[in-house]
Tab-separated table of C-alpha atoms in Angstrom:
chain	number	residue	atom	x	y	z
Q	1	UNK	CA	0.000	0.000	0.000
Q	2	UNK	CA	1.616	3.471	-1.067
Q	3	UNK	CA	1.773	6.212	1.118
Q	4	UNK	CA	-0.820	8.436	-1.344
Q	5	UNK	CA	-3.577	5.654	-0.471
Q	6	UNK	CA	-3.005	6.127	3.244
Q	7	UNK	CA	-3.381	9.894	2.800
Q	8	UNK	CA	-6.551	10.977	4.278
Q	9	UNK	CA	-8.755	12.760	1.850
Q	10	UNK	CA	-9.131	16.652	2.136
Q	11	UNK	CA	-12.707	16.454	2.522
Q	12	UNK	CA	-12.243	14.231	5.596
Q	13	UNK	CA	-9.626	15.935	7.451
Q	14	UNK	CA	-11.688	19.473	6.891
Q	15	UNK	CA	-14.719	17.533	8.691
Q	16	UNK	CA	-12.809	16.160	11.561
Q	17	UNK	CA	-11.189	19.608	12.214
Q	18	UNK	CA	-14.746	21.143	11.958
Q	19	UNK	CA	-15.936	18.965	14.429
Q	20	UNK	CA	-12.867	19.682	16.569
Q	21	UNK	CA	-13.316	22.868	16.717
Q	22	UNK	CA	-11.515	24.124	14.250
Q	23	UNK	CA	-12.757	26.038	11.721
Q	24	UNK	CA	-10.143	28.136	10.656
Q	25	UNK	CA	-8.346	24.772	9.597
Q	26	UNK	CA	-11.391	23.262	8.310
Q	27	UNK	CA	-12.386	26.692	5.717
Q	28	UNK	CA	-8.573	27.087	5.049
Q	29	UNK	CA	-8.628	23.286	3.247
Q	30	UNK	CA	-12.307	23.713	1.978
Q	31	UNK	CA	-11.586	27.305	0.470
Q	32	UNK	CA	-8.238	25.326	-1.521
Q	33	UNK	CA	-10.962	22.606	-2.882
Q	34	UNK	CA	-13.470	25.646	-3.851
Q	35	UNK	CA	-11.297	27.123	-5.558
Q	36	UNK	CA	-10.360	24.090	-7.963
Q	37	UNK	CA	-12.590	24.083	-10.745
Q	38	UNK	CA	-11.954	20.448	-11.749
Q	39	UNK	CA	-11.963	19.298	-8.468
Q	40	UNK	CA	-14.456	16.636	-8.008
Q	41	UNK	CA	-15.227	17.139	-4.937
Q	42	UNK	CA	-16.012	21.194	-5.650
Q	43	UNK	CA	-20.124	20.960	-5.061
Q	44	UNK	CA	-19.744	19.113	-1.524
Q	45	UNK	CA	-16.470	21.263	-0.536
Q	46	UNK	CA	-18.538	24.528	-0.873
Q	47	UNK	CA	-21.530	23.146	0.976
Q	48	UNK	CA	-19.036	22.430	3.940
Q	49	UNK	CA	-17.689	25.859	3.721
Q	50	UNK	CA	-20.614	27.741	3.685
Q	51	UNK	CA	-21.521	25.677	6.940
Q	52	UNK	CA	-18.286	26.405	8.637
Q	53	UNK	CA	-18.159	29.773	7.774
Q	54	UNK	CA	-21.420	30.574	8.688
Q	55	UNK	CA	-20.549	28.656	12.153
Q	56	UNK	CA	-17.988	31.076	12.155
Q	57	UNK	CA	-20.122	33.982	11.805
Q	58	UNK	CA	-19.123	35.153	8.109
Q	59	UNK	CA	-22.364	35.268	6.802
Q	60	UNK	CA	-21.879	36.668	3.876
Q	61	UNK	CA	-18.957	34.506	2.879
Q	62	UNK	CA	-21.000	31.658	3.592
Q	63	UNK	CA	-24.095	32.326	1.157
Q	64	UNK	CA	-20.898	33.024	-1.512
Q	65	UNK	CA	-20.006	29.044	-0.551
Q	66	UNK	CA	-23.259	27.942	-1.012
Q	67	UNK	CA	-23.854	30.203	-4.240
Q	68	UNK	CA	-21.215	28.071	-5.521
Q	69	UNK	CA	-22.657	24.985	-4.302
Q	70	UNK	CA	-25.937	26.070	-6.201
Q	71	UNK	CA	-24.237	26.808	-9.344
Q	72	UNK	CA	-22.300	23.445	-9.617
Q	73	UNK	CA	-26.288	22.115	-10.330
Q	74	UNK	CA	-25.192	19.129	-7.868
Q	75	UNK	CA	-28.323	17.414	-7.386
Q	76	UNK	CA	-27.273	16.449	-4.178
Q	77	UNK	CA	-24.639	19.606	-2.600
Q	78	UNK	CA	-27.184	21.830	-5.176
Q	79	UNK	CA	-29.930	21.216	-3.215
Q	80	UNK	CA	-28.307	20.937	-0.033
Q	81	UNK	CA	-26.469	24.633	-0.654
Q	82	UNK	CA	-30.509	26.012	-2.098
Q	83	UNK	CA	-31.501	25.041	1.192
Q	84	UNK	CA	-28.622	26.196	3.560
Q	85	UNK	CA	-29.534	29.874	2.156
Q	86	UNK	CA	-33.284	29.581	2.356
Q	87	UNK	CA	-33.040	28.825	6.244
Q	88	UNK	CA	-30.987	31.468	6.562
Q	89	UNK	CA	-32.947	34.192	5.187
Q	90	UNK	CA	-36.282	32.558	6.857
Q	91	UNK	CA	-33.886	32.951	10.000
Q	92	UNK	CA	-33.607	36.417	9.581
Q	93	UNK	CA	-37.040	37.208	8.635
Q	94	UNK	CA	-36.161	37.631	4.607
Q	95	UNK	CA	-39.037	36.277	3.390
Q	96	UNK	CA	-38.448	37.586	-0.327
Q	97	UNK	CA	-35.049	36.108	-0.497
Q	98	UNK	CA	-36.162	33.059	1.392
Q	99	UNK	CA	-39.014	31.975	-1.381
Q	100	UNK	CA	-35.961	32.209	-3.759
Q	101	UNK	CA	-33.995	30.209	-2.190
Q	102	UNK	CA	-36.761	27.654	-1.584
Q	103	UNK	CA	-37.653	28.049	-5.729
Q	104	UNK	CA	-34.022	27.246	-6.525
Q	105	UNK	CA	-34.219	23.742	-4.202
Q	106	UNK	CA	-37.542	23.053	-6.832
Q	107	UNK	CA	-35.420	23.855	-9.696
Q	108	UNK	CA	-32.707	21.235	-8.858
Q	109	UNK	CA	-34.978	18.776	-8.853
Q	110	UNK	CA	-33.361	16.320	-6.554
Q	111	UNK	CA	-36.548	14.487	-5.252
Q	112	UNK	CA	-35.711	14.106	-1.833
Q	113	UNK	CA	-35.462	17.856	-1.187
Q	114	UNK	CA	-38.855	18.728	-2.941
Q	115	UNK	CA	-41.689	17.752	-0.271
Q	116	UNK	CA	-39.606	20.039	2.175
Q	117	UNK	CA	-39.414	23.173	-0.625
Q	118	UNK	CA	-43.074	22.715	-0.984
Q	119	UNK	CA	-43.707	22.972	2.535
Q	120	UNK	CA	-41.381	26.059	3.324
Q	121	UNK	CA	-43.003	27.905	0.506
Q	122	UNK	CA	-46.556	26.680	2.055
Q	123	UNK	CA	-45.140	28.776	5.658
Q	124	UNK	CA	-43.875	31.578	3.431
Q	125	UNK	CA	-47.031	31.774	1.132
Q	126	UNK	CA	-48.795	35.142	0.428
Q	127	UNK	CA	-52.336	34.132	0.756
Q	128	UNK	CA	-54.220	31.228	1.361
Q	129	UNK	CA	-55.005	29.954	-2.037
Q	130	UNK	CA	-51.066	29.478	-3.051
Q	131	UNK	CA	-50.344	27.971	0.536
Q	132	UNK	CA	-53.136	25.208	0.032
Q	133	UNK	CA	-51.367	24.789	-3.481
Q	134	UNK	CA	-47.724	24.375	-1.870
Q	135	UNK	CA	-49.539	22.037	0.615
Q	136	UNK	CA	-50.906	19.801	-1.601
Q	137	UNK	CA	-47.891	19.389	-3.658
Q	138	UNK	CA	-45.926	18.829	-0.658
Q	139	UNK	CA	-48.308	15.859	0.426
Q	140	UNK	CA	-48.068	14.281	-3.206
Q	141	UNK	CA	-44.408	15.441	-3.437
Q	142	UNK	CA	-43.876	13.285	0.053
Q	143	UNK	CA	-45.911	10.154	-1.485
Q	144	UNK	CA	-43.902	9.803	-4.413
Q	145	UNK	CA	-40.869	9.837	-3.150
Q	146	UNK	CA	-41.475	7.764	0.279
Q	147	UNK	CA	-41.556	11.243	2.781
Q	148	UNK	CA	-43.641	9.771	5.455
Q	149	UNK	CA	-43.178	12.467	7.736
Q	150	UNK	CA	-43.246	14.897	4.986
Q	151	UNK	CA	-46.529	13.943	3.886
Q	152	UNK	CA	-47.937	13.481	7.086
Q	153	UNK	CA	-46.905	17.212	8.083
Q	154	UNK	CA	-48.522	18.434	4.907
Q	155	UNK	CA	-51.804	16.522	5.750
Q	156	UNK	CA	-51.973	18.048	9.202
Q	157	UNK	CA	-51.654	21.141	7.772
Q	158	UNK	CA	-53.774	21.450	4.915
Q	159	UNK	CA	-56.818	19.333	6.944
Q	160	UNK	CA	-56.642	22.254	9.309
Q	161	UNK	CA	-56.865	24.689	6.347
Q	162	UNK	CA	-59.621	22.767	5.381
Q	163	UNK	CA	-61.635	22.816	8.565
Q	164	UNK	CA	-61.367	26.479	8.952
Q	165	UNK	CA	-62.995	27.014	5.446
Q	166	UNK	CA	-65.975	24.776	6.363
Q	167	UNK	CA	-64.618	21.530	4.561
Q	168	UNK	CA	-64.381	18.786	7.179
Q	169	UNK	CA	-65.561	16.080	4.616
Q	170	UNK	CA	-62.265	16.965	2.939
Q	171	UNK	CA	-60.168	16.917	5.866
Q	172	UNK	CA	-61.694	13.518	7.101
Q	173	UNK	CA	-61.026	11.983	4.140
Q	174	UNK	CA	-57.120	13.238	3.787
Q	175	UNK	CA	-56.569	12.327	7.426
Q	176	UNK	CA	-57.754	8.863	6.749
Q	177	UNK	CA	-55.232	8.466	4.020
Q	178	UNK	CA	-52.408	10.048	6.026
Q	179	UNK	CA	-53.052	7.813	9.083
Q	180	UNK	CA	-52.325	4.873	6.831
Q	181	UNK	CA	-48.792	6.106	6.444
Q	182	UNK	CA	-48.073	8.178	9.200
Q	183	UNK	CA	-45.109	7.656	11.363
Q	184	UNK	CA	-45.882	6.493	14.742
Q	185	UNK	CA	-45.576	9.851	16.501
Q	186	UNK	CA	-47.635	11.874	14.233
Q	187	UNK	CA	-50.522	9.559	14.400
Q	188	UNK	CA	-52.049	11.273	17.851
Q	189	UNK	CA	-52.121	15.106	16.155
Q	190	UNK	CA	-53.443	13.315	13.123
Q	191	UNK	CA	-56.497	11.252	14.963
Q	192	UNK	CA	-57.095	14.523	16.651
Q	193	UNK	CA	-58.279	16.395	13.587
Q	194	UNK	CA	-59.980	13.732	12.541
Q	195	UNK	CA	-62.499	13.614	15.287
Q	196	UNK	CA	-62.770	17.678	15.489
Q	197	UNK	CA	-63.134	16.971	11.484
Q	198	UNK	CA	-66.341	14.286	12.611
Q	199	UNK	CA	-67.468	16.827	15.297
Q	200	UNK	CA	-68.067	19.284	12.347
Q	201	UNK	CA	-69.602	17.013	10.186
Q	202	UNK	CA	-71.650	16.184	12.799
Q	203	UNK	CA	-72.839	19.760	13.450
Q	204	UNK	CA	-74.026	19.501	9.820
Q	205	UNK	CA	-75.906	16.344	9.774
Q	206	UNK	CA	-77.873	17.283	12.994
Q	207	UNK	CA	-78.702	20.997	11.271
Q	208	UNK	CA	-80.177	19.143	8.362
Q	209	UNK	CA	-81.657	16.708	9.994
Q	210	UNK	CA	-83.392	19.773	11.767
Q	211	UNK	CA	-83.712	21.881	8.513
Q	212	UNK	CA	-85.151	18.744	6.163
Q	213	UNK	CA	-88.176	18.889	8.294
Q	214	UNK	CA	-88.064	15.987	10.665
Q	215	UNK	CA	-90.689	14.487	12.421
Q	216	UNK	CA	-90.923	16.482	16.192
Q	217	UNK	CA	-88.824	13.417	18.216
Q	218	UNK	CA	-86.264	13.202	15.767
Q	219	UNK	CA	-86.037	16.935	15.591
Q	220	UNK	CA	-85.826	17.397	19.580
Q	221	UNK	CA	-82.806	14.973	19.202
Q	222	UNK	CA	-81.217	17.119	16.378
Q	223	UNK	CA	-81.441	20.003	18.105
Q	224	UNK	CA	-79.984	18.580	21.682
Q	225	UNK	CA	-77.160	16.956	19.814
Q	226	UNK	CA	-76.515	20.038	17.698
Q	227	UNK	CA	-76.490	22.007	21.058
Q	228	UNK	CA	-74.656	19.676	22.989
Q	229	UNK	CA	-71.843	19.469	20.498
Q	230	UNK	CA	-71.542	23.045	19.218
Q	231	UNK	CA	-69.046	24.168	22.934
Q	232	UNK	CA	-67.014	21.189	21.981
Q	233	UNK	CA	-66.031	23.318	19.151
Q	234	UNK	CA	-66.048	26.632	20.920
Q	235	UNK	CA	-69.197	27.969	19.801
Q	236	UNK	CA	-70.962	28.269	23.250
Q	237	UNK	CA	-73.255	31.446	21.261
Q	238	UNK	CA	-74.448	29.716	18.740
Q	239	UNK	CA	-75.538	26.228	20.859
Q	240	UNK	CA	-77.655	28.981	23.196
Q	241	UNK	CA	-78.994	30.148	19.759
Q	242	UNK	CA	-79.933	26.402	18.196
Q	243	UNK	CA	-81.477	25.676	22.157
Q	244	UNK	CA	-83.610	29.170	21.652
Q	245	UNK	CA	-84.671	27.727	18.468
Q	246	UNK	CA	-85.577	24.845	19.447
Q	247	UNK	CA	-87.328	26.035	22.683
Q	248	UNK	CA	-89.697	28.129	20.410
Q	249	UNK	CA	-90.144	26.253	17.724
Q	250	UNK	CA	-93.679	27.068	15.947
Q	251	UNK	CA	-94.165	23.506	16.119
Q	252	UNK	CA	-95.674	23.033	19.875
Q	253	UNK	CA	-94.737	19.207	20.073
Q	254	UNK	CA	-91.213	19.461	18.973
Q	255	UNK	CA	-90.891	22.894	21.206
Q	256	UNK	CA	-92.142	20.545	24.254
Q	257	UNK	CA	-89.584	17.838	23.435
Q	258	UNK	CA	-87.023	20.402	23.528
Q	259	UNK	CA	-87.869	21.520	26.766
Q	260	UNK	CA	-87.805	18.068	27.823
Q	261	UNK	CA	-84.633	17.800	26.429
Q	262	UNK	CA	-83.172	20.880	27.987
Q	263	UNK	CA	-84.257	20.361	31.443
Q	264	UNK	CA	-83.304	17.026	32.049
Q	265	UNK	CA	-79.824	17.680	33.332
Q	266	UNK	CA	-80.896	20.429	35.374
């Protein structure tokens, strides 16, 4: 064995100086690789840079690293550089830049990186139309390329969307998918918005029930249940209202049910 394949490689010895502490030594062997254009190892060498030097608290030299990174079109240290910058700027509260940043991970391509683009841009979205678009192309983004947690985190997200616009059938029906692939520790948030998702299509059911004209029992029931369940939801104003509704209905023999109804705990 000749001394040249005992030789550790450049790369290595910059990462076990980084993690020693020393990042002088580490940028000082990283800059010499950056600076090689035909160096193989160019795309990952500027990645590690811009991570040392923004350890170091060069900022600015650091987003130079990774603009380098970025320009190699490494799907790998590409993507890895797009994203170093866009956590940066989200960091610092650059939204603008951040999107950018988040854009140029899409436009590398590299699969693995694209479910967590989508979802940044979903956070950093200007109104709620394009973040329910970056939402649901995070989800299928996460699917296709085996993202479990990904996916899962987009499914939370957008079923809550969907529940504050008044779509629970929706959101059921996407949380039922997700908890079929869910890791283990997203499952409890998940089950969660599916039951406030069956409260709310509850709510409906019972109003309908009410509203379709239903026989004076069965309407006495809808109403209770309807005003029973409303405060799970927060709406303690509009149960009062349904039970003020109920208790003077025109109809005399569903208004006495009511009463019944709304007695019989007191």
């Amino acid at each position: 064995m000749t001394f040249s394949e005992l030789e550790t490689p450049p790369l290595d010895t910059a990462r076990r100086l980084a993690e020693g502490g020393d990042l002088d030594g580490a940028a000082a062997i990283l800059t010499e690789l950056v600076a090689d254009p035909d160096s193989p190892d160019r795309a990952q060498a500027a990645v590690g840079l811009a991570v040392v030097l923004d350890e170091r608290g060069d900022t600015d030299a650091a987003r130079a690293a990774a603009r380098t990174a970025l320009a190699t079109g490494h799907p790998e240290y590409a993507a890895q550089a797009a994203c170093h910058l866009a956590q940066g700027f989200e960091r610092e509260g650059r939204d603008d830049q951040a999107r950018a940043a988040w854009q140029a991970v899409l436009g590398v391509g590299t699969p693995a990186y694209v479910p967590l683009a989508h979802l940044a841009l979903a956070r950093l979205a200007g109104s709620p139309q394009e973040a329910d678009k970056e939402l649901r192309a995070a989800y299928d983004a996460g699917l296709d390329v085996g993202d479990a947690e990904a996916a899962a985190h987009a499914a939370r997200q957008l079923a809550e969307t969907l529940l504050e616009h008044g779509d629970p059938g929706e959101a059921a029906g996407l949380l039922l998918d997700a908890l079929e692939f869910a890791p283990a520790r997203e499952l409890p948030g998940l089950r969660v918005l599916l039951g406030i998702a069956h409260l709310e299509q509850a709510c409906a059911e019972f109003a309908e029930a009410v509203e379709s004209g239903a026989d004076p029992r069965t309407g006495a029931l809808a109403i209770e249940l309807l005003a029973r369940t409303l405060p799970l939801r927060g709406r303690t104003e509009d149960a009062g209202q349904v039970w003020t509704y109920g208790l003077e209905h025109e109809d005399e023999t569903m208004a006495a049910e009511v009463r019944l109804r709304f007695h019989r705990d007191a």
